[in-house]
Short mmCIF file of C-alpha atoms in Angstrom, two decimals:
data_model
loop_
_atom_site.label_atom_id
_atom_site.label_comp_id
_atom_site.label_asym_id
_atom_site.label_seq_id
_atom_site.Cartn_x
_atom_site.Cartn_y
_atom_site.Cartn_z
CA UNK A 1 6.70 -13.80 -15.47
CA UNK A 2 5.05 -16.38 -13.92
CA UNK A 3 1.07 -18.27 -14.69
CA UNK A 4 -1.02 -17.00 -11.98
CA UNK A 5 -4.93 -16.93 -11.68
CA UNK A 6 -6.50 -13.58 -10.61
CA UNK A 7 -10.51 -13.74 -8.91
CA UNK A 8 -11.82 -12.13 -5.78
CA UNK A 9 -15.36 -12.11 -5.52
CA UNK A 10 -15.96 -9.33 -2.72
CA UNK A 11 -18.57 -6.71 -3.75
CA UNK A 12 -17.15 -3.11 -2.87
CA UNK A 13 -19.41 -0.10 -2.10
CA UNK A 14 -16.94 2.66 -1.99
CA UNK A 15 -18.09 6.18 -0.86
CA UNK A 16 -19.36 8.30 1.76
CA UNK A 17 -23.46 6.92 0.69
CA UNK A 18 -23.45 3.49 0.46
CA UNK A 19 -23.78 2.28 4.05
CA UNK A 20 -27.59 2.51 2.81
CA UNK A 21 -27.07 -0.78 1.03
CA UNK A 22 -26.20 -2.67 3.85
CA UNK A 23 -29.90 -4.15 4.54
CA UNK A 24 -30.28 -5.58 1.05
CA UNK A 25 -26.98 -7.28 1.13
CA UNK A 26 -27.24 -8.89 4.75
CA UNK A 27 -30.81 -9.95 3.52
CA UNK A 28 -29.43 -12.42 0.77
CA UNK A 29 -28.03 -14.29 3.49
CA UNK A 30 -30.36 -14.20 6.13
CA UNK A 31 -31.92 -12.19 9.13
CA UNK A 32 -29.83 -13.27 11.98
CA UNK A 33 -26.87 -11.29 12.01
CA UNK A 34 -23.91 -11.72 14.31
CA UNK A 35 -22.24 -7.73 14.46
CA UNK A 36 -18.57 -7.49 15.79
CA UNK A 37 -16.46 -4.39 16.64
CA UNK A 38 -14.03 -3.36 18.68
CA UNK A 39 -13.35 -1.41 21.61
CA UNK A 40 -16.41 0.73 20.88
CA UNK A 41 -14.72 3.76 18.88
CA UNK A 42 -18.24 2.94 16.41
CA UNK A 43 -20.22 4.10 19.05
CA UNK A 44 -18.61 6.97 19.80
CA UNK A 45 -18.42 8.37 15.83
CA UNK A 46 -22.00 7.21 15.14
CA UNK A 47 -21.31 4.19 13.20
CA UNK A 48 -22.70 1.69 15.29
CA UNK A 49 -26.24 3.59 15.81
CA UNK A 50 -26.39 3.89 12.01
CA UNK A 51 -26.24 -0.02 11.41
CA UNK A 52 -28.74 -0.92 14.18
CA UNK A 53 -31.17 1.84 12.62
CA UNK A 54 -30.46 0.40 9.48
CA UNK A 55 -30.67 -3.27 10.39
CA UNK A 56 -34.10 -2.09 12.16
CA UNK A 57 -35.92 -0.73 9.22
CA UNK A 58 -35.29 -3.97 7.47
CA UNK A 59 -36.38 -6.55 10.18
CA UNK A 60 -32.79 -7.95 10.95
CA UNK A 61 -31.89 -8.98 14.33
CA UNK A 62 -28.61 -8.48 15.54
CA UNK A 63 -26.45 -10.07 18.00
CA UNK A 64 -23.30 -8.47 19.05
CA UNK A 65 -19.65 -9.66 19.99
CA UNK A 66 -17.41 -6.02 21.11
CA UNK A 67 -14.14 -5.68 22.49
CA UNK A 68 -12.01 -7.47 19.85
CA UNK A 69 -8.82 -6.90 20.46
CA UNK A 70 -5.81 -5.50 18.15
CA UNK A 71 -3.88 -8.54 18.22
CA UNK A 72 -7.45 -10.87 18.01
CA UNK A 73 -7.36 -13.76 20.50
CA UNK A 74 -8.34 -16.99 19.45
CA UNK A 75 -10.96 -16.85 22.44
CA UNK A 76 -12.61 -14.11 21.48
CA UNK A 77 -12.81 -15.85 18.01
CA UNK A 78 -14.42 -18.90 20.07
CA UNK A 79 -16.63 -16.72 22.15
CA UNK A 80 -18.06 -15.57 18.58
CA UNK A 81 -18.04 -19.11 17.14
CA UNK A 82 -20.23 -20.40 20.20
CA UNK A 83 -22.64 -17.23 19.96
CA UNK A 84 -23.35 -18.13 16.34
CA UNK A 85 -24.31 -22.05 16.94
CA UNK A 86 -26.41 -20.67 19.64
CA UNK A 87 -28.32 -18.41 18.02
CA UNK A 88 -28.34 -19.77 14.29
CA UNK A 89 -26.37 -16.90 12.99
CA UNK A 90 -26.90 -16.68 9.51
CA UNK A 91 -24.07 -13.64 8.67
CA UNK A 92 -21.56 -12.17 10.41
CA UNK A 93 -21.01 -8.06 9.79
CA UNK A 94 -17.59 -7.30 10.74
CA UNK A 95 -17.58 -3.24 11.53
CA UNK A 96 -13.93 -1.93 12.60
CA UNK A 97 -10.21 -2.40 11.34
CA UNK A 98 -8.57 -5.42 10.63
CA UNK A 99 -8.16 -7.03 13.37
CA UNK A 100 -12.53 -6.97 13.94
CA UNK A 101 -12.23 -8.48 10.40
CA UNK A 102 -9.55 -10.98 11.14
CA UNK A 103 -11.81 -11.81 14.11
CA UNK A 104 -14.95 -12.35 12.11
CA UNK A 105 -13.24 -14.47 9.23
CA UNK A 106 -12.34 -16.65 12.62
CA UNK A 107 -16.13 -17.09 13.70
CA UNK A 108 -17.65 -17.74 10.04
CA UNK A 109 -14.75 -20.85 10.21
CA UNK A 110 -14.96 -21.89 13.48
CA UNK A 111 -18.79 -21.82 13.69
CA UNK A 112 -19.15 -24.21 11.29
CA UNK A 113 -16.65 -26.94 13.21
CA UNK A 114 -18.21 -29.57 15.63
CA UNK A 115 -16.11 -27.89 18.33
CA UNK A 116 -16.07 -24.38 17.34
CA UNK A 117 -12.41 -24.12 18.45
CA UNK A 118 -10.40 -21.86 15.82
CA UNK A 119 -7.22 -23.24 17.36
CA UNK A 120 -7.42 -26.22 15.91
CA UNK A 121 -7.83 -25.09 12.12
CA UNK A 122 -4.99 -22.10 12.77
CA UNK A 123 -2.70 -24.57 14.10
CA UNK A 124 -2.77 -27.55 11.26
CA UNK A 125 -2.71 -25.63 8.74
CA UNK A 126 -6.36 -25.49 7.11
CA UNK A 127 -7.57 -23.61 3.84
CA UNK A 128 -11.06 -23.03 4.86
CA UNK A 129 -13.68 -23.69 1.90
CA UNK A 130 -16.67 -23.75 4.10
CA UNK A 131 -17.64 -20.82 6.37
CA UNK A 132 -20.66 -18.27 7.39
CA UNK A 133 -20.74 -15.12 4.93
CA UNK A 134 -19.35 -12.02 6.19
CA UNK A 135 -19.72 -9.09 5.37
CA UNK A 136 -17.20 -5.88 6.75
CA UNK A 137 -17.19 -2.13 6.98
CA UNK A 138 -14.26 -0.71 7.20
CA UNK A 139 -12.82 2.06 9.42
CA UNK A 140 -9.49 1.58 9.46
CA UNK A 141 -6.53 1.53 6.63
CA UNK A 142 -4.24 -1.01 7.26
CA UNK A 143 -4.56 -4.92 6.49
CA UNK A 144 -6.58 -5.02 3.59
CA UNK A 145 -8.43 -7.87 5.27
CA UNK A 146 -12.02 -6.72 4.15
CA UNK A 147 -11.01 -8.07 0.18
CA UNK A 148 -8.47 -10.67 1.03
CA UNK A 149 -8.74 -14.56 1.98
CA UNK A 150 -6.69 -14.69 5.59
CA UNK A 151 -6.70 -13.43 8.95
CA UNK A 152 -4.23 -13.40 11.73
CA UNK A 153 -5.32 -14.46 14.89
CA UNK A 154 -3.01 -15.23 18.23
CA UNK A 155 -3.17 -17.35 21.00
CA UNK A 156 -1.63 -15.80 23.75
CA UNK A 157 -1.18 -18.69 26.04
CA UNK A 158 1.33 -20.00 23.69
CA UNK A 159 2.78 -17.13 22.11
CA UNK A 160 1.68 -17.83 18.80
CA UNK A 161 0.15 -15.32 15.68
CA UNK A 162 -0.64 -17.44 13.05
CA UNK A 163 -2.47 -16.89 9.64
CA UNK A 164 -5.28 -18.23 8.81
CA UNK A 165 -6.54 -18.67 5.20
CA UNK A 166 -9.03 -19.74 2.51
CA UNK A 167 -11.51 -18.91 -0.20
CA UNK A 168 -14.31 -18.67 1.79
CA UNK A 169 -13.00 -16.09 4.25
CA UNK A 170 -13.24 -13.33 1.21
CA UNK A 171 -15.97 -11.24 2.73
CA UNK A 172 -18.58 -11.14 -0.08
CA UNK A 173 -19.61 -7.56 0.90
CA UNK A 174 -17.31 -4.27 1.80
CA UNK A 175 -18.24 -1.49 2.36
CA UNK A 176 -15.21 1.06 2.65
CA UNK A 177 -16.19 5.21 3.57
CA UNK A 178 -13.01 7.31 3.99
CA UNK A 179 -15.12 9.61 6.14
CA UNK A 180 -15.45 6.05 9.17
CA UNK A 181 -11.83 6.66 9.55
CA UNK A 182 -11.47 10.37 10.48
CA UNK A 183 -11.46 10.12 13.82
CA UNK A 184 -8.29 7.77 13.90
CA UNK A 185 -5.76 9.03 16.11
CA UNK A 186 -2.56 10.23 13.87
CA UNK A 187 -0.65 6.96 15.73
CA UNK A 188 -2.83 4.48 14.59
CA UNK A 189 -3.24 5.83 11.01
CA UNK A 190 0.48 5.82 10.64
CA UNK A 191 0.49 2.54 11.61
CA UNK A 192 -1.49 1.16 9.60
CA UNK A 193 0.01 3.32 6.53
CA UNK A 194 3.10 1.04 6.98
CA UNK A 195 1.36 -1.86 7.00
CA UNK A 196 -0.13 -1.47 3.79
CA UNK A 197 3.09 -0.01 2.36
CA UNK A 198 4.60 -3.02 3.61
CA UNK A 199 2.22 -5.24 2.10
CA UNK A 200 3.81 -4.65 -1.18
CA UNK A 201 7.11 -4.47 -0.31
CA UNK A 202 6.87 -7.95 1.37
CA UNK A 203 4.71 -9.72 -0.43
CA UNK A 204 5.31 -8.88 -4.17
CA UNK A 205 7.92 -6.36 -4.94
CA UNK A 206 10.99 -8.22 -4.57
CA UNK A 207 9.65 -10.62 -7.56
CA UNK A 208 13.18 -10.61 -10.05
CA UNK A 209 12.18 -12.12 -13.59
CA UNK A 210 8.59 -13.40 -12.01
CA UNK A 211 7.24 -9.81 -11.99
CA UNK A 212 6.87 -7.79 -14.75
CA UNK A 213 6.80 -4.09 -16.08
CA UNK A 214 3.06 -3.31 -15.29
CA UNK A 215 2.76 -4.99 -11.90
CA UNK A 216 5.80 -3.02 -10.76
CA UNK A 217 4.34 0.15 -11.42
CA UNK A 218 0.84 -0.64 -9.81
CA UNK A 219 3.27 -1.57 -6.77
CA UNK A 220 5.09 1.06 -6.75
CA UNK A 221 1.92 3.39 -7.41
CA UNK A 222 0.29 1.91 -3.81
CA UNK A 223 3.51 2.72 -2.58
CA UNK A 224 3.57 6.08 -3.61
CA UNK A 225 0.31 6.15 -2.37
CA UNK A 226 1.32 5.45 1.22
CA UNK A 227 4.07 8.07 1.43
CA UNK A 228 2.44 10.90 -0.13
CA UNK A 229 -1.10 10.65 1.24
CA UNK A 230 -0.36 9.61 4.87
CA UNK A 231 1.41 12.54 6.29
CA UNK A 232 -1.55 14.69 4.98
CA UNK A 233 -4.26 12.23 6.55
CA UNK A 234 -2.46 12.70 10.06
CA UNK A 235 -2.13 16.14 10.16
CA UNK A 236 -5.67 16.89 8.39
CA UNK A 237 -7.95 13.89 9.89
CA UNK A 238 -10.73 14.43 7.90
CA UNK A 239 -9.19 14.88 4.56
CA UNK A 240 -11.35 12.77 2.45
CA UNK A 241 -9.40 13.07 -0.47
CA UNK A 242 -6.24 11.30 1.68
CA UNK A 243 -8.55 8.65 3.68
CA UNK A 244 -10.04 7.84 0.21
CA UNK A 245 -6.62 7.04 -1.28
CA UNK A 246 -5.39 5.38 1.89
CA UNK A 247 -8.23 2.87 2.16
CA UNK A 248 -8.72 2.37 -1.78
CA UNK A 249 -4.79 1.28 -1.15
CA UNK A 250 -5.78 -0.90 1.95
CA UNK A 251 -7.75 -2.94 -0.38
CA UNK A 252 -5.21 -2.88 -3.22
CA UNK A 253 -2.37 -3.93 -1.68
CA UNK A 254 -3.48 -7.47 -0.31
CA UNK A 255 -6.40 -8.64 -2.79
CA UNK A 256 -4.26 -10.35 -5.00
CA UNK A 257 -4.86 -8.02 -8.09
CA UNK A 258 -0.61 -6.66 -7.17
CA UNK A 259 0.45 -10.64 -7.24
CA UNK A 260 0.28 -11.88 -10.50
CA UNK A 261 2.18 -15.24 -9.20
CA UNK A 262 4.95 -13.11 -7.22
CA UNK A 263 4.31 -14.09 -3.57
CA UNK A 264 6.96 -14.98 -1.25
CA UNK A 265 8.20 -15.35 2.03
CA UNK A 266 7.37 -12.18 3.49
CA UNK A 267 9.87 -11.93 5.75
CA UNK A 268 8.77 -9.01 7.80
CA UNK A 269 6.00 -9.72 8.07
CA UNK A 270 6.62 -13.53 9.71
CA UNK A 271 9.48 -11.79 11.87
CA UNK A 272 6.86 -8.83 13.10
CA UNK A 273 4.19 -11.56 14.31
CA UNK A 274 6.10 -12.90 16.46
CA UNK A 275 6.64 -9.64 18.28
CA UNK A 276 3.12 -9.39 18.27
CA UNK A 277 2.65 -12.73 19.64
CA UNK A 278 5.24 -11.96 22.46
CA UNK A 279 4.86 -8.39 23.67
CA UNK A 280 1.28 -7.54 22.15
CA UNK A 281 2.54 -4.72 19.96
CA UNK A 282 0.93 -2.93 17.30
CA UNK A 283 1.54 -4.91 13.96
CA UNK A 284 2.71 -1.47 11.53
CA UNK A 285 4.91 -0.25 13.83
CA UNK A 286 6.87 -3.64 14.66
CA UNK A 287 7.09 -3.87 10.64
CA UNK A 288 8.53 -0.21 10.97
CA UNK A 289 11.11 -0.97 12.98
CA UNK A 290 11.91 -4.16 11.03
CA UNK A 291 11.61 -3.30 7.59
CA UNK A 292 14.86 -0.71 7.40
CA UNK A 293 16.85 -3.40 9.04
CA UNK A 294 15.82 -6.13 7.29
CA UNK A 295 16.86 -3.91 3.93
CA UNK A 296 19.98 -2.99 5.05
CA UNK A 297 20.82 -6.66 6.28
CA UNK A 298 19.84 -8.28 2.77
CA UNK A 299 21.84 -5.43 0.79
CA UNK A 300 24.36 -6.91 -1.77
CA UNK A 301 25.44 -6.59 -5.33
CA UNK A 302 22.06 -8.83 -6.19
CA UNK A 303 19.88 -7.03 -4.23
CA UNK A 304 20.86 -3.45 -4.80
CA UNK A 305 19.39 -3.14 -7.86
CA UNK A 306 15.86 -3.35 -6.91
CA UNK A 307 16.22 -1.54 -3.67
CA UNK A 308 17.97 1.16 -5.46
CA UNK A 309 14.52 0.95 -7.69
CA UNK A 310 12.38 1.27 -4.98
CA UNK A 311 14.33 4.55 -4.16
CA UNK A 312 14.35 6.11 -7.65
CA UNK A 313 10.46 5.12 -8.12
CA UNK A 314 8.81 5.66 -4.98
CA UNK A 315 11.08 8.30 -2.33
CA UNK A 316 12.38 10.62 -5.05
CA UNK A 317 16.42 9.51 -5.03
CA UNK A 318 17.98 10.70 -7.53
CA UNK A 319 19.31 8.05 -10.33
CA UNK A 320 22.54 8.69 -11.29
CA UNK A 321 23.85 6.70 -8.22
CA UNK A 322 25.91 2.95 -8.32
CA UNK A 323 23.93 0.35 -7.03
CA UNK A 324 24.83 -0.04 -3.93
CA UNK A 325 24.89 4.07 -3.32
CA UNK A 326 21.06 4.19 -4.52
CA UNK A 327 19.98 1.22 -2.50
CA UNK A 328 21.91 2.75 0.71
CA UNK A 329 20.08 6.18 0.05
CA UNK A 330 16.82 4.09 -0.53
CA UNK A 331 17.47 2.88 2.96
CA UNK A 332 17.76 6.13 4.37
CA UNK A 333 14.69 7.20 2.66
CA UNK A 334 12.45 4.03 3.89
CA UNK A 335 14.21 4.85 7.38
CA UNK A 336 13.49 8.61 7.34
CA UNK A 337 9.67 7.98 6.35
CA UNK A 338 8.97 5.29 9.21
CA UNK A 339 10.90 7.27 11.88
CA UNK A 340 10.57 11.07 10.68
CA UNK A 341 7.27 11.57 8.38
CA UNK A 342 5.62 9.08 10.46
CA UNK A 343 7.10 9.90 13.85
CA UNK A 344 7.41 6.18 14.53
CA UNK A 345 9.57 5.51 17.71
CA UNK A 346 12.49 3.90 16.02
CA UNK A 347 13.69 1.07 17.94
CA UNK A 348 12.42 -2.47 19.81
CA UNK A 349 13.97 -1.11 22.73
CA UNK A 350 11.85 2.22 23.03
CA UNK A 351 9.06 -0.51 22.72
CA UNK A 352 10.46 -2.01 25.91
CA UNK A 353 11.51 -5.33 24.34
CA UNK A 354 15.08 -6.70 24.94
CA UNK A 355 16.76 -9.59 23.61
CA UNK A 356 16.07 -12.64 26.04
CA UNK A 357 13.50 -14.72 23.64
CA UNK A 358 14.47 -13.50 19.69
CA UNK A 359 16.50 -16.96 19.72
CA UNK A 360 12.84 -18.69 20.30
CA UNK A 361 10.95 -16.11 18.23
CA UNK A 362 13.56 -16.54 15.33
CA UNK A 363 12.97 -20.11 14.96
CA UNK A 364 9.30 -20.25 15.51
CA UNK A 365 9.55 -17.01 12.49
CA UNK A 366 11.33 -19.69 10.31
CA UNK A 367 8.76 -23.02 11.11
CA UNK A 368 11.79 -25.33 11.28
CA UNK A 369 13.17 -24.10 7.85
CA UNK A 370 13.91 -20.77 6.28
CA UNK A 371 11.46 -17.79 5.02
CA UNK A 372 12.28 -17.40 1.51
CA UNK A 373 12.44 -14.17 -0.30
CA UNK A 374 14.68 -12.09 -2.28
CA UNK A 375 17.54 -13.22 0.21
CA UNK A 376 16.32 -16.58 2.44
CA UNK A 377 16.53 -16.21 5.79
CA UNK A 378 17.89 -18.83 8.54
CA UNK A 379 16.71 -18.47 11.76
CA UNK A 380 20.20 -16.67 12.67
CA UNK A 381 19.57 -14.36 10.31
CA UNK A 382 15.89 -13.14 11.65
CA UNK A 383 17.99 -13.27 15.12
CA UNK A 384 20.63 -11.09 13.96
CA UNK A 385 17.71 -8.59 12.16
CA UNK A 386 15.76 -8.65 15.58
CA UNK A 387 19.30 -7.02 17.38
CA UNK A 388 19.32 -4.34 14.99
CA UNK A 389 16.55 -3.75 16.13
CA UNK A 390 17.66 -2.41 19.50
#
């Protein structure tokens, strides 16, 4: 078990009410408020209309960047930046999924540059400590970017999705309603189902003697989450009880409270980007496609233990089994879940994506090294994962 320090200051109003607290919490920061969305899905469901009546009866003046994308660009981050030293922004409100989120963490960084370029602080590296407030309502389930401290933003001239992180990109208001994300289509909620199952499974779970008993479970209970409460949310859209559990999980599973000084490489996670940053794909389902294959490449006597855990605790197999049996059916079960329960196409090559640039992608995954883990990976190994991919 390892020393870790646990704080995350974002403010949570969970519940189908509390947009109706939105005014008093932009008004500690200011009256200029930069709003950013998407492709407009929160006009069509009402959402949008609500905050500018809201941000109407309370004398706030919004200014509005749309069309983020799902993979944000770094010039859409920069169009934000620039609109905010125009105008004096004094809060950004982030309204969408994660990627609006990811987008607005980019502005509150960049606007307070000299250049407003987010490039430059994606690209060397930075921890941001300085950056406009944000606060984020959430529609979507997925990244668990509206209580953690990073974004992901690409620049697709170079073919690059990088993280970018820091203290002061915690949004210091949330405000998550199960009921903004029943009109996801059943693709996109499965997607981002997998991303917050991965989450754990990437990040955390494959910890050895730095974890210990009680930050398993609360893994493996986020986990459980994911598997039981996502095929009900696509086939009943506006089950509260499963978008409730699915975004109360979105939060959970990247806030920090799951790490307790267990982070690592996450491998799938830096293999998956760069298939984002290459072919524009939706994040979940490249770490679909990735994560069975990167299981079944790691699988040995050292690692069959905890995958065979994974099985027993989260998918139900049954635990009389060897090791390497369990871990196997565990395999299956992660496999059948992504591809079957989720109805996930299955392979890179049903996403149209062959093998001409994994050499380039599998080095760029690695950074000139190796991504460490459970099992470190060389950049011939994340080239040998991406062809199983196929």
């Amino acid at each position: 078990m390892n020393d870790f320090i646990f704080h995350n200051p974002d403010k949570v109003y969970f519940g189908k009410g509390q947009i109706n607290n939105l005014p008093q919490e932009l008004l500690q920061f200011g009256k200029k408020v930069l709003l950013v969305y998407g492709g407009g899905s929160i006009k069509k469901n009402g959402i949008y209309d609500g905050i500018v009546s809201l941000a109407k009866s309370a004398d706030i003046k919004l200014f509005e960047l749309s069309g983020v994308e799902p993979n944000p660009r770094h010039s859409t981050v920069n169009k934000g930046a620039a609109i905010c030293k125009a105008e004096g922004i004094d809060v950004i409100l982030a309204a969408g999924g994660g990627s609006t989120i990811d987008c607005a963490k980019g502005i509150a960084a960049a606007a307070l540059t000299e250049n407003g370029d987010v490039w430059q602080l994606v690209s060397g590296g930075a921890w941001v400590t300085k950056a406009l407030p944000l606060v984020a309502i959430l529609t979507n389930a997925a990244t668990g970017s509206e209580m953690d401290a990073w974004a992901v933003i690409s620049n697709m001239d170079t073919n690059e999705k990088i993280g970018l992180g820091g203290s002061a990109l915690i949004p210091k208001v949330a405000f998550e309603n199960p009921e903004y994300s029943f009109s996801l289509p059943a693709y996109q909620t499965a997607c981002g189902a997998f991303d917050i199952f991965n989450h754990v499974l990437d990040n955390y779970y494959f910890a050895g003697n730095a974890t210990f008993d009680l930050l398993l479970e609360m893994q493996e209970a986020v986990m459980r989450t994911v598997v039981k409460w996502t095929p009900i949310a696509m086939k009943e859209p506006q089950n509260y009880e499963a978008r409730a559990n699915l975004m109360w999980a979105s939060s959970m599973a990247l806030n920090t409270i799951l790490d307790g000084g267990t982070v690592h490489g996450c491998a799938c996670h830096m293999m998956e980007h760069e298939l984002s940053a290459y072919y524009d794909i939706t994040h979940g389902h490249g770490l679909a496609i990735l994560t069975p294959r990167w299981l079944s490449y790691i699988l040995d006597e050292e690692t069959a233990p905890p995958i065979y855990r994974l099985g027993k605790t989260v998918f139900g197999v049954e635990c009389s089994l060897e090791p390497k049996d369990g871990a196997e059916k565990t395999i299956e079960a992660v496999s059948k879940f992504c591809f079957g329960t989720l109805g996930l196409k299955s392979t890179l090559t049903d996403l149209q994506i062959d093998n001409r640039r994994f050499k380039a992608m599998a080095e760029h995954a690695c950074m000139g090294g190796a991504i460490s883990g459970i099992k470190c990976l060389t950049a011939s190994d994340v080239e040998k994962i991406y062809e199983m991919c196929l």
